[in-house]
C-alpha cells in the first residue's frame, strides 16, 4: 500500500488569503514549513478508502520514522489475515483521528495475538464492571467489592484508561479521600453543635419558637452525619483494585499493577482488653471504653449468663461464651450437625446478610469447617433448649416453620443476625455490666481457653482459624491473674544476689526485732516482781 512524506507550509497570499502551498517562495529553504506523512490503509468493509495522515514534523527524518512505524504496524498481520488487517487499520484510523501516539509494535503484536483491544481505550470503570460481573463468590463479598467500586474507585479513577493508570493517580485518589475525611469531620461537628443547641432551646415562648424554627432550617441545609473512610476501608479499597488489576494482567490486558505499589498508613487493629476493676471504675465515671474490643473476666461472664438464664436464647449466649462461635455460625447451626450424644457439633454453615436480607452460606474458609467439642454443662443447656423448642413447635402447630436450626425465632423461622446483635446489646445494658460487643464473647471464649492452659492449636481449631498466629495476635487477652502468675514464675527463674542479700537483711531485722521484744518483756516482768516485794 502506498505511503509518502511531503513538506508543506501554511503561508497565505496577503491579498486573497488563500494558502500558497507549493507556490510559496520560501519552500526552497529546508527550515521553512513542516513535513507530513500519509499511508494508505486497507479499505473499510463497505469498500471505501481510508488512510493514516499526520503533520507537523520538523524534519524529514522524523516524518520517515513515523511512516516506517505505521508500516511496521500494518505488517503485523499477514496478507491472508483480513481480520487482523482490519483490526490494525481501524486502530490506526482511530489513532490518527485522536492524534494519539503510535503504539509500540511489540505490544501491539502481543495484543493482536491475544485477541485483545488494540487501541487500549478500555477505561478503569469499564474493566471494574466486567471484572465484578465475572466474580463467582458469596454475595457478601460481591457487595463489599461493589461498594468499594461505586463509592471510591469509579468516582476517582473510573474515567482513566486502564492501560495508562499510574501510581500517581492512586496516590491522588487516597489523598482526596483523606481530604474528604477532614471535611466530613468538620461538617459532623457543625451539625452536632447545631443539634445540641436546638435541644437546649426551650419550647415555650415566641422568641424561642422562632429561634428553633430558624435552627431547624439551618440543620436541614447541612450535610447529614456521615462516616469517614478509615484506614481499614482504605486498605480494602486498595485490595479490591489490586485484585481487579491482577486479573487484568492475567488476561494480558495490562502489564503493570499500580495498586501493588501504593503505600498507605498501616491498620492498627485494636487490642482486646479485659474489664478490670480499675477500668470498670473509669467507665462508670466517664462512660468511655478503653478499647473498641473489651473482654469480660470469668466472673463477669458468669454474672451475665446468670442474668440471662431465663432468656429464650440463653443457650446461644452460653454456646458463644464458652465455645467461641461466630454470630452467623450460631444463627445458622442446624440440629443435623449437632450431636449431643457425642458431645460435639460440626460448623458447616452460617447465616449471612446481603444488605438486610439473610441467606445461608458455607463458612468463608476451609478452616471454618470444623468439629467443636462440647462440655457436659453445654450439652445439658442445649438439651433443655431443644425441649423448649419442641414445646414451641407444638404450641405453634401448623404455623411453625421448620428450618431445622438450633436457634430460631418463636415460630421457627431464621434469626436475623443484626437483630441478635441488638438483643445482646440490650441485655448487656440491662445487666449493668460494662459493655462488650457480641463478637467480644468470642474473644472471651478464646481468652478463657488460653487462660485454662489449653494448647493454642486446639484453641485455634475451635475458633476456626487457619493459623495459630491469628489466635495469639488477636484473641490472647491475658487475664490479670494469669499475667501475675506468669510474672512470678518468670522472676523465680533468675537468681539475683540482691534478692539473697535482701532476704538475709529481712531475716536479721526480724530476728533483732524478736530479740528486742523478748528483752522488753523480760524487763517489764522484772519490774512487776520488784513492785510486788
Coordinates of C-alpha atoms in Angstrom, one line a residue:
X1 CA 0.0 0.0 0.0
X2 CA 1.2 3.4 -0.9
X3 CA 2.7 5.8 1.6
X4 CA 4.6 9.1 1.3
X5 CA 6.2 12.0 3.0
X6 CA 5.9 15.6 1.9
X7 CA 6.7 19.1 3.0
X8 CA 4.3 21.9 3.2
X9 CA 3.8 25.3 4.8
X10 CA 0.9 27.3 5.9
X11 CA 1.7 30.6 4.3
X12 CA -1.2 32.5 2.7
X13 CA -1.5 35.1 -0.1
X14 CA -1.5 38.5 1.6
X15 CA -4.2 39.7 -0.9
X16 CA -6.5 36.7 -1.3
X17 CA -5.8 34.9 2.0
X18 CA -5.6 31.6 0.2
X19 CA -2.8 29.0 1.1
X20 CA 0.2 29.3 -1.2
X21 CA 1.0 25.6 -1.0
X22 CA 3.8 24.6 -3.4
X23 CA 3.9 28.2 -4.8
X24 CA 5.5 29.5 -1.5
X25 CA 8.8 31.1 -2.5
X26 CA 10.3 30.0 0.9
X27 CA 9.9 26.3 0.4
X28 CA 13.3 26.2 -1.2
X29 CA 14.6 26.6 2.4
X30 CA 14.7 23.3 4.4
X31 CA 13.9 25.2 7.6
X32 CA 10.6 26.5 6.2
X33 CA 7.4 24.6 6.7
X34 CA 6.9 21.2 8.1
X35 CA 6.7 17.6 7.0
X36 CA 3.7 15.4 6.8
X37 CA 3.1 11.7 6.2
X38 CA 0.2 9.8 4.6
X39 CA -0.2 6.0 4.5
X40 CA -2.9 4.1 2.6
X41 CA -4.8 1.7 4.8
X42 CA -6.9 -1.4 3.9
X43 CA -10.3 -0.3 2.8
X44 CA -13.4 -0.5 5.1
X45 CA -15.9 -3.3 4.9
X46 CA -18.0 -1.2 2.5
X47 CA -15.1 -0.7 0.2
X48 CA -14.4 2.9 0.9
X49 CA -10.8 4.1 1.2
X50 CA -9.1 5.2 4.3
X51 CA -5.7 6.4 5.2
X52 CA -3.4 7.5 8.1
X53 CA -2.2 11.1 7.9
X54 CA -0.1 13.1 10.3
X55 CA 1.6 16.5 10.0
X56 CA 3.8 18.8 12.0
X57 CA 7.2 17.0 11.7
X58 CA 10.2 19.4 12.0
X59 CA 12.5 17.1 9.9
X60 CA 12.2 14.6 7.1
X61 CA 13.9 12.0 9.3
X62 CA 11.2 12.3 12.0
X63 CA 8.5 12.0 9.4
X64 CA 10.0 9.0 7.8
X65 CA 10.5 7.3 11.2
X66 CA 6.8 7.5 11.9
X67 CA 5.9 6.4 8.4
X68 CA 8.1 3.3 8.9
X69 CA 6.4 2.8 12.3
X70 CA 3.0 2.8 10.6
X71 CA 4.1 0.3 8.0
X72 CA 5.6 -1.9 10.7
X73 CA 2.2 -2.0 12.5
X74 CA 0.5 -2.9 9.2
X75 CA 3.0 -5.6 8.7
X76 CA 2.0 -7.4 11.9
X77 CA -1.0 -9.0 10.1
X78 CA -0.4 -11.4 7.3
X79 CA -1.9 -10.6 3.9
X80 CA -4.1 -13.7 4.2
X81 CA -5.4 -12.5 7.6
X82 CA -8.1 -10.0 6.6
X83 CA -9.5 -9.8 10.1
X84 CA -6.1 -8.9 11.6
X85 CA -5.6 -6.3 8.8
X86 CA -9.0 -4.8 9.5
X87 CA -8.2 -4.5 13.2
X88 CA -4.9 -2.8 12.7
X89 CA -6.4 -0.4 10.1
X90 CA -9.2 0.5 12.5
X91 CA -6.7 1.1 15.2
X92 CA -4.5 3.4 13.0
X93 CA -7.6 5.3 11.8
X94 CA -8.7 5.9 15.4
X95 CA -5.2 7.0 16.4
X96 CA -5.0 9.4 13.5
X97 CA -8.3 10.9 14.4
X98 CA -7.4 11.3 18.1
X99 CA -3.9 12.4 17.2
X100 CA -2.7 9.9 19.8
X101 CA 0.9 8.5 19.9
X102 CA 1.6 5.4 17.8
X103 CA 1.6 2.3 19.9
X104 CA 4.6 0.1 20.4
X105 CA 5.0 -2.5 17.7
X106 CA 5.7 -5.5 20.0
X107 CA 2.9 -4.5 22.5
X108 CA 0.5 -4.3 19.6
X109 CA 1.7 -7.7 18.3
X110 CA 1.1 -9.2 21.8
X111 CA -2.4 -7.7 21.9
X112 CA -3.2 -8.9 18.4
X113 CA -2.1 -12.5 19.2
X114 CA -4.0 -12.5 22.5
X115 CA -7.2 -11.2 20.9
X116 CA -7.3 -8.0 22.9
X117 CA -8.4 -4.5 22.1
X118 CA -5.5 -2.9 20.1
X119 CA -6.2 0.7 20.9
X120 CA -6.4 0.1 24.7
X121 CA -9.2 2.5 25.2
X122 CA -10.8 0.4 28.0
X123 CA -11.4 2.6 31.0
X124 CA -10.9 1.6 34.6
X125 CA -14.7 1.8 35.2
X126 CA -15.4 -0.5 32.2
X127 CA -12.9 -3.1 33.4
X128 CA -14.2 -3.0 37.0
X129 CA -17.7 -3.6 35.8
X130 CA -16.5 -6.5 33.6
X131 CA -14.4 -7.9 36.5
X132 CA -17.1 -7.7 39.0
X133 CA -19.6 -9.4 36.7
X134 CA -17.3 -12.3 36.3
X135 CA -16.7 -12.9 40.1
X136 CA -18.2 -16.1 41.4
X137 CA -18.0 -15.6 45.2
X138 CA -20.5 -15.2 48.0
X139 CA -22.9 -12.3 47.8
X140 CA -21.5 -10.5 50.8
X141 CA -18.1 -10.4 49.1
X142 CA -19.6 -9.1 45.9
X143 CA -21.4 -6.4 47.9
X144 CA -18.2 -5.3 49.5
X145 CA -16.4 -5.1 46.2
X146 CA -19.3 -3.3 44.6
X147 CA -19.3 -0.7 47.5
X148 CA -15.6 -0.1 47.0
X149 CA -16.0 0.4 43.3
X150 CA -19.1 2.5 43.4
X151 CA -18.2 4.8 46.3
X152 CA -14.4 5.2 45.8
X153 CA -12.9 3.7 42.6
X154 CA -15.3 4.9 39.9
X155 CA -15.6 8.5 41.1
X156 CA -11.9 9.0 41.4
X157 CA -10.3 6.9 38.6
X158 CA -13.1 5.3 36.7
X159 CA -12.6 7.7 33.7
X160 CA -9.0 6.9 33.2
X161 CA -7.7 4.4 30.6
X162 CA -6.9 1.1 32.1
X163 CA -3.5 0.8 30.4
X164 CA -2.5 4.3 31.4
X165 CA -3.3 4.0 35.1
X166 CA -0.4 5.1 37.2
X167 CA 0.7 5.0 40.9
X168 CA 0.4 8.8 41.0
X169 CA -3.3 8.5 40.1
X170 CA -3.9 6.2 43.0
X171 CA -1.9 8.4 45.4
X172 CA -4.1 11.4 44.3
X173 CA -7.2 9.3 44.9
X174 CA -6.3 8.4 48.5
X175 CA -5.2 12.0 49.2
X176 CA -8.6 13.1 48.0
X177 CA -10.3 10.6 50.3
X178 CA -8.2 11.8 53.3
X179 CA -9.1 15.4 52.5
X180 CA -12.8 14.4 52.3
X181 CA -12.5 12.8 55.7
X182 CA -11.4 16.1 57.2
X183 CA -14.3 17.9 55.6
X184 CA -16.8 15.3 56.8
X185 CA -15.5 15.5 60.4
X186 CA -15.8 19.3 60.3
X187 CA -19.3 19.1 58.9
X188 CA -20.3 16.5 61.5
X189 CA -19.0 18.7 64.3
X190 CA -21.0 21.7 63.0
X191 CA -24.2 19.6 62.7
X192 CA -23.7 18.1 66.2
X193 CA -23.3 21.6 67.6
X194 CA -26.4 22.8 65.9
X195 CA -28.4 19.8 67.1
X196 CA -27.2 20.3 70.7
X197 CA -28.1 24.0 70.5
X198 CA -31.6 23.1 69.3
X199 CA -32.0 20.6 72.2
X200 CA -31.1 23.4 74.7
X201 CA -33.7 25.9 73.4
X202 CA -37.0 25.9 75.4
X203 CA -40.2 25.1 73.6
X204 CA -42.3 27.9 75.1
X205 CA -42.2 31.5 74.0
X206 CA -42.5 33.1 70.6
X207 CA -38.8 34.1 70.6
X208 CA -37.7 30.6 71.4
X209 CA -40.1 29.1 68.8
X210 CA -38.7 31.4 66.1
X211 CA -35.2 30.5 67.1
X212 CA -36.0 26.8 67.0
X213 CA -37.6 27.1 63.5
X214 CA -34.6 29.0 62.1
X215 CA -32.2 26.5 63.6
X216 CA -34.1 23.6 62.1
X217 CA -33.9 25.2 58.7
X218 CA -30.2 25.6 59.1
X219 CA -29.8 22.0 60.2
X220 CA -31.8 20.7 57.2
X221 CA -29.5 22.6 54.9
X222 CA -26.4 21.0 56.4
X223 CA -25.0 17.7 55.1
X224 CA -26.2 14.7 57.0
X225 CA -23.9 12.9 59.5
X226 CA -21.5 10.7 57.6
X227 CA -18.9 8.2 58.4
X228 CA -15.3 8.8 57.4
X229 CA -13.3 6.4 55.3
X230 CA -11.0 4.8 57.9
X231 CA -7.6 3.1 57.4
X232 CA -9.1 -0.4 57.2
X233 CA -11.6 0.7 54.5
X234 CA -8.8 2.4 52.5
X235 CA -6.8 -0.8 52.7
X236 CA -9.8 -2.7 51.4
X237 CA -10.3 -0.3 48.5
X238 CA -6.7 -0.8 47.6
X239 CA -7.1 -4.6 47.9
X240 CA -10.2 -4.6 45.6
X241 CA -8.4 -2.6 42.9
X242 CA -5.3 -4.7 43.2
X243 CA -7.3 -7.9 42.7
X244 CA -9.1 -6.4 39.7
X245 CA -5.8 -5.3 38.1
X246 CA -4.1 -8.6 38.8
X247 CA -6.9 -10.3 36.8
X248 CA -6.3 -7.7 34.0
X249 CA -2.7 -8.7 34.0
X250 CA -3.7 -12.4 33.9
X251 CA -5.8 -11.7 30.8
X252 CA -2.8 -9.8 29.2
X253 CA -4.8 -6.5 29.1
X254 CA -2.1 -4.6 31.1
X255 CA 1.4 -5.5 32.2
X256 CA 1.7 -3.3 35.4
X257 CA -0.4 -3.2 38.6
X258 CA 0.0 0.3 40.1
X259 CA -2.1 -0.7 43.2
X260 CA 0.7 -3.1 44.2
X261 CA 3.0 -0.1 44.7
X262 CA 0.7 2.3 46.7
X263 CA 1.7 2.9 50.3
X264 CA -1.0 3.5 52.8
X265 CA -1.0 4.0 56.6
X266 CA -0.9 0.6 58.3
X267 CA -4.1 -0.6 60.0
X268 CA -3.6 -1.0 63.7
X269 CA -6.1 -3.5 64.9
X270 CA -7.4 -2.7 68.4
X271 CA -6.1 -5.0 71.1
X272 CA -8.6 -6.8 73.3
X273 CA -8.5 -5.6 76.9
X274 CA -10.0 -7.1 80.0
X275 CA -12.6 -5.3 82.1
X276 CA -10.5 -4.9 85.3
X277 CA -11.9 -3.2 88.4
X278 CA -9.9 -0.1 87.6
X279 CA -11.2 0.1 84.0
X280 CA -14.8 -0.5 85.2
X281 CA -14.5 2.3 87.7
X282 CA -13.3 4.7 85.0
X283 CA -16.0 3.6 82.6
X284 CA -18.7 4.2 85.3
X285 CA -17.3 7.8 85.8
X286 CA -16.7 8.7 82.1
X287 CA -18.7 6.2 80.1
X288 CA -15.7 5.6 77.9
X289 CA -14.4 2.2 76.8
X290 CA -10.6 1.7 77.0
X291 CA -10.7 -0.1 73.7
X292 CA -13.2 -1.0 71.0
X293 CA -12.6 -4.7 71.9
X294 CA -13.3 -5.5 75.5
X295 CA -13.4 -8.8 77.3
X296 CA -15.2 -9.8 80.4
X297 CA -13.5 -11.6 83.3
X298 CA -14.7 -15.1 84.1
X299 CA -16.8 -13.6 87.0
X300 CA -18.4 -11.0 84.7
X301 CA -19.2 -13.7 82.1
X302 CA -20.8 -15.8 84.8
X303 CA -22.8 -12.8 86.0
X304 CA -24.1 -12.1 82.5
X305 CA -25.1 -15.8 81.9
X306 CA -26.9 -15.8 85.3
X307 CA -28.7 -12.6 84.4
X308 CA -29.9 -14.0 81.1
X309 CA -30.6 -17.5 82.4
X310 CA -34.4 -17.2 81.6
X311 CA -33.9 -15.6 78.2
X312 CA -35.2 -17.7 75.3
X313 CA -31.8 -17.6 73.5
X314 CA -29.8 -18.4 76.7
X315 CA -28.3 -21.5 75.0
X316 CA -26.9 -19.3 72.2
X317 CA -25.2 -16.9 74.6
X318 CA -23.9 -19.8 76.6
X319 CA -22.5 -21.5 73.4
X320 CA -20.8 -18.4 72.1
X321 CA -19.3 -17.6 75.5
X322 CA -17.8 -21.0 76.0
X323 CA -17.1 -22.3 72.5
X324 CA -16.5 -19.1 70.6
X325 CA -18.9 -19.5 67.7
X326 CA -19.3 -16.5 65.4
X327 CA -22.6 -14.8 65.2
X328 CA -23.5 -16.1 61.8
X329 CA -22.4 -19.6 62.7
X330 CA -24.5 -19.7 65.8
X331 CA -27.6 -18.4 63.9
X332 CA -27.0 -20.9 61.1
X333 CA -26.2 -24.0 63.2
X334 CA -28.6 -26.9 62.2
X335 CA -29.7 -29.7 64.6
X336 CA -28.5 -32.2 61.9
X337 CA -24.9 -31.1 62.6
X338 CA -25.3 -31.0 66.4
X339 CA -24.7 -34.4 68.1
X340 CA -25.4 -34.1 71.8
X341 CA -24.7 -37.8 72.3
X342 CA -21.1 -37.5 71.2
X343 CA -20.8 -34.1 72.8
X344 CA -19.9 -32.3 69.6
X345 CA -21.2 -30.1 66.8
X346 CA -20.0 -29.5 63.3
X347 CA -19.8 -26.0 61.9
X348 CA -20.7 -26.4 58.2
X349 CA -23.0 -23.4 57.5
X350 CA -23.8 -19.9 58.6
X351 CA -26.4 -17.1 58.1
X352 CA -25.0 -14.0 56.4
X353 CA -26.6 -10.7 55.4
X354 CA -26.8 -9.3 51.9
X355 CA -27.9 -5.8 52.8
X356 CA -30.8 -6.6 55.1
X357 CA -31.7 -9.9 53.5
X358 CA -30.4 -13.1 55.1
X359 CA -29.2 -16.2 53.3
X360 CA -27.4 -19.4 54.3
X361 CA -23.8 -19.8 53.2
X362 CA -20.9 -22.1 53.8
X363 CA -18.0 -21.0 56.1
X364 CA -15.8 -18.4 54.5
X365 CA -12.6 -20.5 54.6
X366 CA -11.7 -24.2 54.8
X367 CA -10.7 -23.8 58.4
X368 CA -14.2 -22.6 59.1
X369 CA -15.4 -26.1 58.6
X370 CA -14.7 -27.7 62.0
X371 CA -15.9 -30.0 64.7
X372 CA -16.3 -28.4 68.2
X373 CA -16.3 -30.5 71.4
X374 CA -18.9 -29.7 73.9
X375 CA -18.6 -29.9 77.7
X376 CA -21.3 -31.6 79.9
X377 CA -22.9 -28.4 81.0
X378 CA -23.2 -27.0 77.5
X379 CA -24.8 -30.3 76.3
X380 CA -27.3 -30.1 79.2
X381 CA -28.1 -26.4 78.2
X382 CA -28.7 -27.4 74.6
X383 CA -30.9 -30.4 75.6
X384 CA -33.1 -28.0 77.7
X385 CA -33.2 -25.6 74.7
X386 CA -34.3 -28.4 72.4
X387 CA -37.1 -29.3 74.8
X388 CA -38.3 -25.7 74.9
X389 CA -38.2 -25.6 71.1
X390 CA -40.2 -28.8 70.9
X391 CA -42.8 -27.2 73.1
X392 CA -42.9 -24.1 70.9
X393 CA -43.4 -26.3 67.9
X394 CA -46.4 -27.9 69.4
X395 CA -47.8 -24.6 70.5
X396 CA -47.5 -23.0 67.0
X397 CA -48.9 -26.1 65.3
X398 CA -49.2 -25.7 61.6
X399 CA -47.9 -22.1 61.7
X400 CA -44.5 -23.4 62.8
X401 CA -41.8 -23.0 60.2
X402 CA -39.4 -26.0 60.1
X403 CA -36.0 -24.7 59.3
X404 CA -34.0 -27.3 61.2
X405 CA -31.9 -24.6 63.0
X406 CA -30.9 -24.9 66.6
X407 CA -31.7 -21.2 67.3
X408 CA -34.7 -19.7 65.8
X409 CA -37.5 -17.1 66.3
X410 CA -40.6 -18.1 68.2
X411 CA -42.2 -19.5 65.1
X412 CA -39.2 -21.5 64.0
X413 CA -38.0 -19.0 61.3
X414 CA -34.4 -17.9 60.9
X415 CA -32.9 -15.5 63.3
X416 CA -31.8 -12.2 61.8
X417 CA -28.1 -11.7 62.7
X418 CA -28.5 -7.9 63.2
X419 CA -31.5 -8.4 65.5
X420 CA -29.5 -10.9 67.5
X421 CA -26.8 -8.2 68.0
X422 CA -29.4 -5.6 69.0
X423 CA -30.9 -8.1 71.6
X424 CA -27.5 -8.8 73.1
X425 CA -26.6 -5.2 73.5
X426 CA -30.0 -4.5 75.3
X427 CA -29.3 -7.5 77.6
X428 CA -25.8 -6.3 78.4
X429 CA -27.1 -2.7 79.2
X430 CA -29.9 -4.2 81.4
X431 CA -27.4 -6.3 83.3
X432 CA -25.4 -3.3 84.5
X433 CA -22.1 -5.0 83.4
X434 CA -19.5 -3.0 81.4
X435 CA -20.3 -3.1 77.7
X436 CA -18.9 -5.6 75.2
X437 CA -19.9 -6.5 71.6
X438 CA -21.5 -9.8 70.8
X439 CA -18.3 -10.7 68.9
X440 CA -16.4 -10.0 72.1
X441 CA -18.0 -13.0 73.7
X442 CA -15.9 -14.9 71.1
X443 CA -12.8 -13.1 72.3
X444 CA -13.7 -14.0 75.8
X445 CA -14.1 -17.7 74.9
X446 CA -10.6 -17.7 73.4
X447 CA -9.2 -15.9 76.4
X448 CA -10.8 -18.4 78.8
X449 CA -9.4 -21.3 76.9
X450 CA -5.9 -19.9 76.8
X451 CA -6.1 -18.9 80.5
X452 CA -7.1 -22.5 81.3
X453 CA -3.9 -23.7 79.8
X454 CA -5.4 -25.3 76.7
X455 CA -2.9 -25.7 73.8
X456 CA -3.1 -22.8 71.4
X457 CA -3.5 -25.2 68.4
X458 CA -6.7 -26.6 70.0
X459 CA -8.0 -23.1 70.7
X460 CA -7.2 -22.1 67.1
X461 CA -9.1 -25.2 65.7
X462 CA -12.0 -24.5 68.0
X463 CA -12.3 -20.9 66.7
X464 CA -11.8 -21.9 63.1
X465 CA -8.5 -20.1 62.5
X466 CA -6.2 -21.1 59.7
X467 CA -3.1 -20.2 61.7
X468 CA -2.3 -20.2 65.4
X469 CA -0.7 -16.8 65.0
X470 CA -4.1 -15.3 64.3
X471 CA -5.2 -16.7 67.7
X472 CA -2.2 -15.3 69.5
X473 CA -2.3 -11.9 67.9
X474 CA -6.0 -11.2 68.1
X475 CA -7.6 -13.2 70.9
X476 CA -4.9 -13.8 73.5
X477 CA -6.1 -11.1 76.0
X478 CA -4.2 -12.1 79.2
X479 CA -6.4 -12.1 82.3
X480 CA -4.9 -10.2 85.3
X481 CA -4.3 -13.3 87.5
X482 CA -2.8 -15.2 84.5
X483 CA -0.3 -12.4 83.9
X484 CA 0.6 -12.1 87.6
X485 CA 1.3 -15.9 87.8
X486 CA 3.4 -15.7 84.7
X487 CA 5.4 -12.8 86.0
X488 CA 6.0 -14.5 89.3
X489 CA 7.1 -17.8 87.6
X490 CA 9.4 -15.9 85.3
X491 CA 11.0 -13.9 88.2
X492 CA 11.8 -17.0 90.2
X493 CA 13.9 -18.4 87.3
X494 CA 16.6 -15.8 87.7
X495 CA 18.8 -15.9 90.8
X496 CA 19.8 -12.4 91.8
X497 CA 22.4 -11.6 94.5
X498 CA 20.4 -8.6 95.7
X499 CA 17.5 -10.8 96.3
X500 CA 19.6 -13.0 98.6
X501 CA 21.0 -10.0 100.4
X502 CA 17.6 -8.5 100.9
X503 CA 16.3 -11.8 102.2
X504 CA 19.2 -12.1 104.7
X505 CA 18.6 -8.5 105.8
X506 CA 14.9 -9.1 106.4
X507 CA 15.7 -12.2 108.4
X508 CA 18.3 -10.3 110.5
X509 CA 15.9 -7.5 111.1
X510 CA 13.1 -9.8 112.0
X511 CA 15.5 -11.7 114.5
X512 CA 16.6 -8.4 116.0
X513 CA 13.0 -7.3 116.4
X514 CA 12.1 -10.5 118.1
X515 CA 15.1 -10.3 120.5
X516 CA 14.2 -6.7 121.4
X517 CA 10.6 -7.7 122.1
X518 CA 11.8 -10.6 124.3
X519 CA 14.1 -8.3 126.3
X520 CA 11.4 -5.8 126.8
X521 CA 9.0 -8.4 128.1
X522 CA 11.7 -9.7 130.5
X523 CA 12.4 -6.3 131.8
X524 CA 8.7 -5.5 132.3
X525 CA 8.2 -8.8 134.1
X526 CA 11.2 -8.0 136.4
X527 CA 9.7 -4.6 137.3
X528 CA 6.4 -6.2 138.3
X529 CA 8.1 -8.7 140.6
X530 CA 10.1 -5.9 142.3
X531 CA 6.9 -3.9 142.9
X532 CA 5.2 -6.8 144.5
X533 CA 8.0 -7.2 147.0

